[in-house]
Coordinates of C-alpha atoms in Angstrom, one line a residue:
M38 CA -123.9 -164.2 16.1
T39 CA -123.6 -160.8 17.5
C40 CA -127.1 -159.4 18.5
T41 CA -128.4 -155.9 19.8
L42 CA -128.8 -156.4 23.3
S43 CA -127.7 -159.0 26.0
I44 CA -129.1 -158.8 29.3
C45 CA -126.9 -160.1 32.1
M46 CA -127.7 -160.7 35.6
M47 CA -126.1 -163.9 38.0
G48 CA -127.9 -165.7 41.1
R49 CA -127.4 -168.9 43.0
N50 CA -129.5 -171.6 43.5
D51 CA -129.7 -170.9 47.4
N52 CA -132.8 -169.6 48.1
Y53 CA -131.7 -166.2 48.4
C54 CA -134.3 -163.9 50.3
G55 CA -137.1 -166.6 50.1
D56 CA -137.6 -168.6 47.0
F57 CA -135.5 -167.1 44.7
L58 CA -136.0 -169.9 41.8
Y59 CA -139.7 -168.7 41.8
R60 CA -138.4 -165.0 41.5
M61 CA -135.9 -166.0 39.1
E62 CA -137.5 -167.9 36.9
T63 CA -141.0 -165.6 36.7
A64 CA -138.9 -162.9 35.6
L65 CA -137.1 -164.4 33.1
N66 CA -139.8 -166.3 31.4
F67 CA -141.5 -162.4 31.7
T68 CA -138.8 -161.2 29.5
A69 CA -139.0 -164.2 27.3
K70 CA -142.5 -163.9 26.8
N71 CA -142.4 -160.4 25.7
V72 CA -139.1 -160.4 23.5
F73 CA -141.0 -163.1 21.2
A74 CA -144.1 -161.2 21.4
L75 CA -142.1 -158.6 19.9
N76 CA -140.2 -160.9 17.3
L77 CA -137.1 -159.8 19.0
Q78 CA -135.9 -163.5 19.6
D79 CA -132.4 -162.9 17.3
S80 CA -132.2 -159.3 18.9
V81 CA -131.8 -160.2 22.8
E82 CA -129.6 -162.6 24.4
V83 CA -129.7 -163.2 28.1
I84 CA -127.0 -164.2 29.8
I85 CA -126.9 -165.8 33.1
T86 CA -124.2 -166.1 35.4
D87 CA -124.7 -169.7 37.8
W88 CA -122.3 -168.7 40.6
N89 CA -120.9 -171.2 43.1
S90 CA -124.2 -173.3 42.7
E91 CA -124.4 -177.1 44.0
V92 CA -127.5 -177.7 41.8
R93 CA -126.9 -175.7 38.8
L94 CA -129.6 -173.2 38.2
S95 CA -130.1 -174.9 34.5
D96 CA -131.2 -177.8 36.1
A97 CA -133.4 -176.4 38.9
L98 CA -135.4 -173.6 36.5
N99 CA -138.7 -174.4 35.2
L100 CA -138.5 -172.4 32.2
I101 CA -140.8 -171.5 29.4
P102 CA -139.7 -172.8 25.7
E103 CA -139.1 -169.1 24.5
A104 CA -136.8 -168.5 27.7
W105 CA -134.7 -171.4 27.2
Q106 CA -134.2 -170.5 23.4
I107 CA -132.8 -167.4 24.6
C108 CA -131.1 -168.0 28.3
R109 CA -127.5 -169.3 28.1
F110 CA -126.2 -170.3 31.6
V111 CA -122.4 -169.6 32.7
Y112 CA -122.0 -172.0 35.3
V113 CA -118.6 -171.0 37.7
P114 CA -118.3 -174.1 40.0
P115 CA -118.0 -174.0 43.8
Q116 CA -113.8 -175.1 43.2
I117 CA -113.4 -172.0 41.1
A118 CA -116.1 -169.8 43.0
A119 CA -115.5 -170.5 46.4
P120 CA -111.8 -169.2 46.5
Q121 CA -113.1 -165.7 44.7
N122 CA -115.7 -165.2 47.8
P123 CA -115.1 -162.7 50.6
P124 CA -114.6 -164.6 54.3
K125 CA -118.0 -166.1 55.1
S126 CA -119.8 -165.6 52.4
A127 CA -120.7 -168.1 49.0
F128 CA -120.7 -164.7 46.4
N129 CA -119.3 -162.6 44.8
S130 CA -121.4 -160.5 42.7
A131 CA -118.8 -157.8 41.0
L132 CA -116.8 -160.8 39.8
A133 CA -120.1 -163.1 39.0
A134 CA -121.6 -159.9 36.9
N135 CA -117.9 -159.7 35.0
V136 CA -118.4 -163.2 33.7
A137 CA -121.9 -162.5 32.4
F138 CA -120.6 -158.9 30.6
R139 CA -117.3 -161.1 29.4
R140 CA -119.1 -163.6 27.4
A141 CA -121.6 -161.5 26.1
S142 CA -122.1 -161.2 22.2
G143 CA -124.3 -157.8 22.0
K144 CA -123.7 -154.9 20.6
Y145 CA -125.7 -153.8 23.9
I146 CA -124.8 -155.0 27.5
M147 CA -127.2 -154.3 30.2
F148 CA -126.8 -155.8 33.9
T149 CA -130.0 -155.8 36.1
P150 CA -130.6 -158.1 39.2
A151 CA -132.1 -161.3 38.8
D152 CA -135.3 -160.7 39.9
V153 CA -136.0 -157.7 37.4
F154 CA -138.1 -157.7 34.3
F155 CA -139.3 -155.4 31.5
P156 CA -142.9 -154.8 30.2
V157 CA -143.2 -155.4 26.6
M158 CA -143.6 -151.8 25.7
S159 CA -140.7 -150.7 27.4
L160 CA -138.5 -153.9 25.9
K161 CA -139.9 -152.6 22.3
N162 CA -139.1 -148.7 23.1
L163 CA -135.3 -149.9 24.1
I164 CA -134.7 -151.8 21.3
E165 CA -135.9 -149.3 19.1
I166 CA -133.6 -146.6 20.4
L167 CA -130.5 -149.4 20.7
K168 CA -131.1 -150.1 16.6
G169 CA -131.5 -146.0 16.0
N170 CA -135.1 -146.3 14.9
F171 CA -135.9 -143.6 16.9
P172 CA -134.6 -140.0 17.1
V173 CA -132.9 -139.2 21.0
S174 CA -131.3 -136.3 21.9
F175 CA -128.2 -138.3 22.9
D176 CA -125.4 -140.6 21.2
V177 CA -127.0 -143.7 22.5
E178 CA -123.4 -145.2 21.2
T179 CA -121.7 -143.1 24.0
A180 CA -124.5 -142.7 26.8
Y181 CA -124.3 -144.8 30.0
M182 CA -128.2 -145.7 30.1
L183 CA -130.2 -146.1 33.4
I184 CA -133.6 -147.6 33.7
R185 CA -135.6 -147.2 37.3
R186 CA -138.0 -149.5 38.7
K187 CA -141.4 -149.9 40.0
Y188 CA -141.5 -152.8 42.5
I189 CA -143.8 -155.1 42.8
P190 CA -145.2 -155.3 46.2
W191 CA -143.7 -158.8 48.6
Q192 CA -147.0 -159.2 50.0
L193 CA -148.3 -160.6 46.1
L194 CA -145.1 -162.4 45.5
D195 CA -145.3 -164.0 48.9
K196 CA -148.8 -165.9 47.1
K197 CA -146.4 -167.1 44.1
P198 CA -148.7 -166.2 41.5
D199 CA -148.2 -167.5 38.4
M200 CA -147.6 -165.3 35.3
A201 CA -151.4 -164.7 34.6
V202 CA -152.4 -163.4 38.0
L203 CA -149.3 -161.2 38.4
E204 CA -149.8 -159.7 34.3
D205 CA -153.5 -159.0 35.6
F206 CA -152.0 -157.4 39.0
L207 CA -149.6 -155.8 36.9
L208 CA -152.1 -154.4 34.2
K209 CA -154.5 -153.2 36.8
N210 CA -152.1 -151.5 39.3
T211 CA -148.8 -150.5 37.5
H212 CA -149.6 -146.8 38.1
L213 CA -149.9 -146.9 41.9
L214 CA -146.6 -149.3 42.4
W215 CA -143.6 -147.5 44.2
D216 CA -140.7 -146.3 42.2
G217 CA -137.9 -145.8 44.1
Q218 CA -134.7 -144.2 43.9
F219 CA -132.6 -144.5 46.5
Y220 CA -129.2 -142.4 45.5
P221 CA -130.0 -139.8 43.3
G222 CA -127.2 -138.3 41.1
L223 CA -125.1 -141.9 42.0
N224 CA -125.9 -143.5 38.8
G225 CA -126.9 -147.2 40.9
N226 CA -129.2 -148.7 42.6
M227 CA -131.6 -149.0 39.5
G228 CA -133.5 -152.0 37.5
A229 CA -131.2 -151.8 34.7
M230 CA -127.9 -150.2 33.4
L231 CA -126.7 -150.3 30.0
M232 CA -123.9 -149.3 27.7
H233 CA -122.1 -150.2 24.4
R234 CA -119.7 -153.1 24.6
K235 CA -116.5 -151.1 24.0
F236 CA -117.1 -149.5 27.2
Y237 CA -117.1 -152.6 28.9
E238 CA -114.4 -153.8 27.3
A239 CA -112.6 -150.5 28.4
S240 CA -113.9 -150.1 31.7
R241 CA -113.1 -153.6 32.6
G242 CA -116.8 -153.8 33.7
F243 CA -117.3 -153.9 38.1
D244 CA -114.3 -153.6 40.1
E245 CA -113.4 -156.9 41.3
R246 CA -111.6 -155.4 44.6
L247 CA -115.2 -155.0 45.8
K248 CA -116.1 -158.1 46.7
G249 CA -118.7 -157.7 49.1
W250 CA -122.4 -156.4 49.0
G251 CA -122.9 -153.1 47.6
W252 CA -121.6 -150.0 46.1
W253 CA -119.8 -152.0 42.8
D254 CA -122.7 -150.7 40.7
I255 CA -122.8 -147.1 42.0
E256 CA -118.9 -147.1 41.9
L257 CA -118.8 -147.9 38.1
G258 CA -121.8 -145.5 37.5
L259 CA -119.8 -142.6 39.2
R260 CA -116.8 -143.6 36.9
M261 CA -119.1 -143.4 34.2
N262 CA -119.3 -139.6 34.9
L263 CA -116.0 -139.0 34.3
S264 CA -116.5 -139.8 30.5
H265 CA -120.3 -140.1 29.6
R266 CA -123.4 -138.8 29.9
C267 CA -125.5 -140.6 31.9
V268 CA -129.3 -140.5 30.8
E269 CA -132.2 -142.0 32.9
L270 CA -134.6 -143.5 30.4
S271 CA -138.4 -142.7 32.1
Y272 CA -139.2 -140.2 29.8
F273 CA -138.9 -143.0 26.8
G274 CA -141.6 -145.1 28.6
I275 CA -138.6 -147.0 29.8
Y276 CA -139.0 -149.0 32.9
S277 CA -138.5 -152.3 34.4
Y278 CA -140.5 -154.4 37.6
D279 CA -138.5 -155.4 40.3
M280 CA -140.0 -158.2 42.8
D281 CA -139.3 -157.1 45.9
Q282 CA -138.6 -159.7 48.8
N283 CA -140.2 -160.0 52.3
P284 CA -138.3 -158.4 54.7
A285 CA -138.5 -160.9 57.4
L286 CA -136.1 -163.1 55.0
R287 CA -134.1 -159.5 53.1
G288 CA -131.8 -158.9 56.2
K289 CA -131.1 -162.3 56.9
D290 CA -129.2 -162.8 53.7
I291 CA -127.6 -159.6 53.2
N292 CA -123.8 -160.2 53.2
A293 CA -122.6 -159.0 55.7
N294 CA -119.3 -158.2 54.0
A295 CA -120.6 -154.8 53.1
N296 CA -118.3 -152.9 50.9
P297 CA -116.9 -149.9 51.9
H298 CA -118.9 -146.9 50.4
N299 CA -116.0 -144.5 49.8
V300 CA -114.1 -146.6 46.8
V301 CA -114.2 -144.6 43.6
N302 CA -111.4 -145.1 40.8
M303 CA -110.3 -141.9 39.1
T304 CA -109.9 -143.8 36.2
I305 CA -112.1 -145.6 33.6
E306 CA -110.0 -148.6 33.5
V307 CA -110.1 -151.1 36.8
N308 CA -109.1 -154.8 37.3
D309 CA -106.5 -156.8 35.4
A310 CA -106.8 -158.3 31.8
N311 CA -107.8 -161.7 33.4
W312 CA -111.1 -159.7 34.7
G313 CA -114.4 -161.7 34.3
L314 CA -112.5 -165.0 34.8
A315 CA -111.4 -164.8 31.2
D316 CA -109.1 -167.5 31.3
N317 CA -111.0 -169.8 32.8
P318 CA -112.8 -172.6 30.3
L319 CA -116.5 -172.1 31.7
E320 CA -119.7 -173.9 30.2
F321 CA -122.4 -172.5 29.2
Y322 CA -125.6 -174.6 29.6
A323 CA -129.1 -174.0 28.5
C324 CA -132.0 -175.0 30.5
P325 CA -134.1 -177.7 29.2
P326 CA -137.6 -177.9 29.0
K327 CA -139.1 -179.8 31.9
A328 CA -142.4 -180.8 32.7
I329 CA -144.4 -177.9 34.5
R330 CA -143.9 -178.1 38.3
Q331 CA -147.0 -178.8 39.9
S332 CA -147.0 -177.3 43.3
E333 CA -148.4 -175.5 46.1
R334 CA -147.8 -172.3 43.7
N335 CA -151.3 -172.3 42.6
L336 CA -153.1 -173.4 45.3
S337 CA -154.9 -170.5 47.4
P338 CA -154.3 -170.8 50.9
A339 CA -158.0 -171.0 51.1
A340 CA -158.3 -174.2 49.7
T341 CA -156.4 -176.3 52.0
L342 CA -158.3 -174.4 55.6
T343 CA -159.6 -176.8 58.0
R344 CA -162.0 -176.1 60.5
N345 CA -159.1 -177.9 62.7
A346 CA -157.0 -174.8 61.5
L347 CA -159.9 -172.2 61.5
C348 CA -160.4 -173.0 65.3
Q349 CA -156.4 -172.6 66.0
Y350 CA -156.4 -169.1 64.3
L351 CA -159.2 -168.0 65.9
A352 CA -158.3 -168.8 69.5
D353 CA -155.4 -166.9 68.7
K354 CA -155.3 -162.8 69.8
N355 CA -153.1 -161.2 67.6
V356 CA -154.8 -160.5 64.6
I357 CA -157.4 -158.6 66.2
N358 CA -155.2 -157.1 68.3
Q359 CA -153.3 -155.7 65.8
I360 CA -156.4 -154.7 64.1
L361 CA -157.5 -152.7 67.4
K362 CA -154.0 -150.7 67.4
I363 CA -154.4 -149.7 63.9
F364 CA -158.5 -148.6 64.3
G365 CA -158.7 -148.1 68.3
D366 CA -160.9 -149.9 71.2
D367 CA -164.0 -148.0 70.3
L368 CA -164.1 -150.6 67.5
R369 CA -165.6 -152.7 69.6
S370 CA -168.8 -150.7 70.5
V371 CA -169.5 -151.0 66.3
Q372 CA -172.5 -153.2 66.1
E373 CA -170.6 -155.1 63.1
F374 CA -167.6 -156.1 65.7
P375 CA -168.2 -159.5 65.5
A376 CA -168.4 -160.2 61.7
L377 CA -165.3 -157.6 60.9
Y378 CA -163.6 -160.0 63.3
L379 CA -163.9 -162.9 61.5
L380 CA -162.9 -161.0 58.2
A381 CA -159.6 -160.1 60.2
Y382 CA -158.9 -163.9 60.9
Y383 CA -159.9 -164.7 57.2
S384 CA -157.8 -162.1 55.7
A385 CA -155.0 -162.8 58.0
I386 CA -155.0 -166.5 57.5
V387 CA -155.4 -166.4 53.3
K388 CA -154.7 -162.9 52.1
P389 CA -157.7 -163.0 49.5
S390 CA -157.3 -162.1 46.3
V391 CA -160.3 -160.7 45.5
Y392 CA -163.0 -159.1 47.9
L393 CA -166.4 -158.3 46.9
E394 CA -168.3 -156.1 49.8
F395 CA -172.0 -155.4 49.6
G396 CA -172.6 -151.9 51.4
F397 CA -169.3 -150.8 51.3
G398 CA -167.8 -147.8 53.1
K399 CA -170.7 -149.3 55.3
S400 CA -167.9 -149.3 58.1
V401 CA -164.4 -149.9 58.3
S402 CA -164.2 -153.5 56.6
A403 CA -162.3 -152.7 53.8
N404 CA -159.4 -150.8 55.8
I405 CA -159.1 -154.1 57.8
V406 CA -158.9 -156.7 54.8
A407 CA -156.6 -154.4 52.9
V408 CA -154.2 -154.0 56.1
C409 CA -154.1 -157.8 56.0
Y410 CA -153.4 -158.0 52.6
P411 CA -152.5 -154.8 50.6
C412 CA -152.7 -156.1 47.2
V413 CA -156.1 -157.4 47.2
E414 CA -158.8 -156.6 44.8
I415 CA -162.0 -154.8 45.9
F416 CA -165.3 -154.7 44.5
G417 CA -167.3 -152.2 46.5
V418 CA -171.2 -152.7 46.1
N419 CA -173.0 -149.7 47.4
D420 CA -176.4 -148.2 46.0
L421 CA -175.1 -144.9 47.8
Q422 CA -178.0 -144.4 49.7
P423 CA -177.3 -142.3 52.6
E424 CA -178.2 -145.0 55.2
H425 CA -175.8 -147.5 53.8
F426 CA -172.8 -145.8 54.3
Y427 CA -170.7 -142.9 56.3
Q428 CA -168.0 -142.6 54.1
Y429 CA -167.8 -140.7 50.9
P430 CA -166.3 -143.1 48.1
H431 CA -163.6 -140.4 47.7
N432 CA -162.6 -140.8 51.5
I433 CA -162.7 -144.3 51.4
S434 CA -160.4 -144.8 48.8
T435 CA -158.0 -142.0 49.8
N436 CA -157.8 -143.6 53.4
L437 CA -157.3 -147.1 51.6
K438 CA -153.9 -145.5 49.8
N439 CA -152.7 -143.1 52.5
K440 CA -153.5 -144.6 55.7
F441 CA -153.2 -148.0 54.9
N442 CA -150.5 -148.1 51.6
Y443 CA -153.4 -149.8 49.7
M444 CA -151.9 -151.2 46.5
G445 CA -154.5 -153.4 44.8
N446 CA -157.5 -152.6 42.2
L447 CA -160.7 -151.2 43.9
R448 CA -163.8 -151.6 41.9
Y449 CA -166.6 -149.4 43.0
V450 CA -170.0 -150.6 42.1
P451 CA -172.9 -148.0 42.3
G452 CA -176.5 -148.5 42.2
D453 CA -178.9 -151.4 42.8
M454 CA -177.3 -153.9 44.5
N455 CA -179.4 -157.1 43.5
T456 CA -178.2 -156.2 40.0
A457 CA -174.7 -154.6 40.6
L458 CA -172.8 -158.4 40.1
E459 CA -174.2 -159.1 37.0
R460 CA -173.6 -155.5 35.6
L461 CA -169.5 -155.8 36.8
E462 CA -169.5 -159.0 35.2
A463 CA -170.5 -157.5 31.7
V464 CA -167.5 -155.4 31.6
E465 CA -165.0 -157.3 34.1
G466 CA -165.8 -161.3 33.0
R467 CA -167.0 -163.5 35.6
I468 CA -166.1 -162.4 39.5
C469 CA -164.6 -165.0 41.8
P470 CA -163.8 -163.6 45.5
E471 CA -162.2 -165.6 48.2
L472 CA -164.0 -163.5 50.6
I473 CA -167.7 -161.7 50.8
F474 CA -168.5 -159.7 53.2
F475 CA -172.5 -160.1 53.2
R476 CA -174.7 -157.5 54.6
A477 CA -178.1 -159.3 54.8
D478 CA -180.0 -156.3 55.7
L479 CA -178.9 -154.6 52.4
F480 CA -181.3 -157.6 50.7
Q481 CA -184.5 -157.4 53.2
T482 CA -186.3 -160.0 53.6
S483 CA -187.8 -163.0 56.1
S484 CA -189.1 -165.4 54.3
P485 CA -187.8 -168.8 54.5
L486 CA -185.0 -169.0 51.8
R487 CA -185.6 -171.8 49.2
F488 CA -182.5 -173.3 47.0
G489 CA -183.5 -171.8 43.5
E490 CA -186.3 -169.5 44.1
G491 CA -186.2 -165.6 44.8
P492 CA -183.8 -164.3 47.4
G493 CA -182.0 -167.9 47.7
V494 CA -181.0 -167.5 44.5
R495 CA -178.6 -164.3 45.2
L496 CA -177.0 -166.4 47.8
Q497 CA -176.4 -170.0 45.9
S498 CA -175.3 -167.5 42.8
L499 CA -172.3 -165.8 45.4
I500 CA -171.4 -169.2 46.6
S501 CA -171.2 -170.9 43.3
R502 CA -168.6 -167.8 42.4
M503 CA -166.3 -168.8 45.2
P504 CA -163.3 -170.7 45.0
K505 CA -162.6 -174.1 47.4
G506 CA -162.1 -172.8 50.5
G507 CA -163.3 -169.1 49.8
A508 CA -165.2 -167.3 52.6
L509 CA -168.6 -165.5 52.8
I510 CA -169.3 -163.2 56.3
L511 CA -172.6 -163.2 57.3
S512 CA -174.5 -160.2 59.3
S513 CA -177.7 -158.9 60.1
A514 CA -179.2 -156.7 62.7
N515 CA -182.8 -158.6 62.1
P516 CA -182.8 -161.6 64.2
A517 CA -185.9 -162.7 61.7
L518 CA -183.6 -162.4 58.5
F519 CA -180.5 -163.8 59.9
K520 CA -182.7 -166.9 61.1
A521 CA -184.3 -167.6 57.8
I522 CA -180.6 -167.5 56.1
D523 CA -179.1 -169.6 59.2
N524 CA -181.9 -171.5 58.2
F525 CA -180.9 -172.2 54.4
F526 CA -176.9 -172.8 55.2
I527 CA -178.0 -175.4 57.1
R528 CA -180.3 -177.2 55.1
Y529 CA -178.9 -176.5 51.5
Y530 CA -175.0 -176.6 52.6
P531 CA -174.7 -179.8 55.1
G532 CA -171.3 -180.6 55.6
Y533 CA -169.9 -177.3 54.6
I534 CA -167.6 -175.1 57.2
Y535 CA -170.1 -173.0 58.9
L536 CA -169.4 -171.2 62.1
R537 CA -172.7 -169.4 63.4
S538 CA -173.9 -166.9 66.6
E539 CA -177.7 -166.2 66.9
K540 CA -176.7 -163.9 69.6
F541 CA -174.4 -161.4 67.3
N542 CA -176.4 -162.5 64.3
T543 CA -173.4 -163.1 62.4
A544 CA -171.7 -166.3 60.8
I545 CA -169.0 -167.3 58.6
F546 CA -169.4 -170.2 55.7
I547 CA -166.8 -171.5 54.0
N548 CA -166.6 -173.7 50.8
S549 CA -165.4 -176.5 52.0
Q550 CA -166.8 -180.0 52.9
D551 CA -165.8 -181.0 56.5
F552 CA -167.8 -184.0 57.3
S553 CA -166.4 -184.6 60.6
L554 CA -168.1 -181.2 61.4
M555 CA -171.5 -181.8 63.1
L556 CA -174.1 -179.4 62.8
P557 CA -174.5 -179.2 66.7
E558 CA -171.5 -177.8 67.3
M559 CA -171.2 -175.7 64.6
G560 CA -173.9 -173.4 66.8
A561 CA -172.4 -174.4 70.0
F562 CA -169.0 -173.7 69.0
G563 CA -169.9 -170.3 67.1
E564 CA -171.4 -169.0 70.3
H565 CA -168.3 -169.9 72.2
F566 CA -166.1 -167.9 70.1
L567 CA -168.0 -165.1 69.6
N568 CA -168.5 -165.4 73.3
A569 CA -165.1 -165.6 74.3
L570 CA -164.4 -162.2 71.9
W571 CA -166.7 -160.0 73.0
A572 CA -165.1 -160.7 76.5
V573 CA -161.5 -159.3 75.4

């Protein structure tokens, strides 16, 4: 059956650039979800070349039902793939892509990396253009079409968010994502490239002599310049998402056999008649439904934070030294420095997804959290009274974006701090912050705090919203106020991780019970580590 579009990609079950299976299955699931949302399942197919895997990708991936209905895997086993690989490599990108091209049934054939997917409106617009339902100023059947990509930050992907979390991030932050274009004019290094199948047949795909890493996509693009109009499709609202890789892992997996960057054929046709292993009887595999894999993917790192782990991290000065390098040693003179220290450590350990701050803009606290995890969603509460901030709102957002490469969603919540959370949730729905910076002085009271009464209700309300392992950092310049809140935590939350220092009027409460932690130890340990950091 001929469809409108064949999306072709390739991969190997080898953990390429760190958890390749997560990135590939997430991309395939998003693409399939959007195809079915648009009722395009008869118009789109996905062909994946599984090159040289010991364990087939189709057996390893967890795909949603929509994905295994439109995806077909072409398995090239090691006995066929290995002789085609360059020296000291387990992969041949150009040939693997051609294997998929040769077996695609679509009128138009697209190549895209395995961790790239398309937002629903981009997919809708693309199919409308390919079907001729939307007039364009170029001949779609003869054009070589290119689709740029927006990079999803690797810091977010390192947490392996599920589809709902990732989709929420993209809804809020797509406009902030970097749109990389490394080599303008070369018609390569894109999120996707596509053309009519007759031109893949005429060109015979990528040059299979380029067996190593890179350049083969650009070489095809330059060949297409010989006789085709090359059109980048951003004007039509068409773009892709690329799931960026952790740079610490990326360099380890790049093929040492880099292709020469001066090979450009002066004829459209390359390769021989067997291009794409046409003479090999390769088998198609579906990806059958499986039980959803329950793994640490769906657990926040905060959920497994223990007192011993916290103590271990607090004993390590690397994080605070990095913070001091960024903000300057004069940060030590800031009254809130002990609280900022705790904020930095927790942010570096957990990389909180949601951060709530009362007194937003009063210090560099939000910058510290963003440095540790630039994808964090920040809710900043401030009544805009002059004594409660030292940065104007526009300066805060500008600094976060330009100085600290912040890539998350920032929501400024002005007005009465006592009602801020309720007002925010009336619009956003329930907020579940993993990290809260609670400046107690903004909620002045020195009377005893009781469970279910008065100011105690505010703390209860915040703690009830925190996920397991979430943290509330408490800071005050008022010893009587700190003592009142300190007694509240000790009395009403026994057995939870709670480290405090009356000397610095600073504490951290972790929403996790560890009954091996005795109350007398809490105060002693809190004083110990805060005194130690002050002397560093």
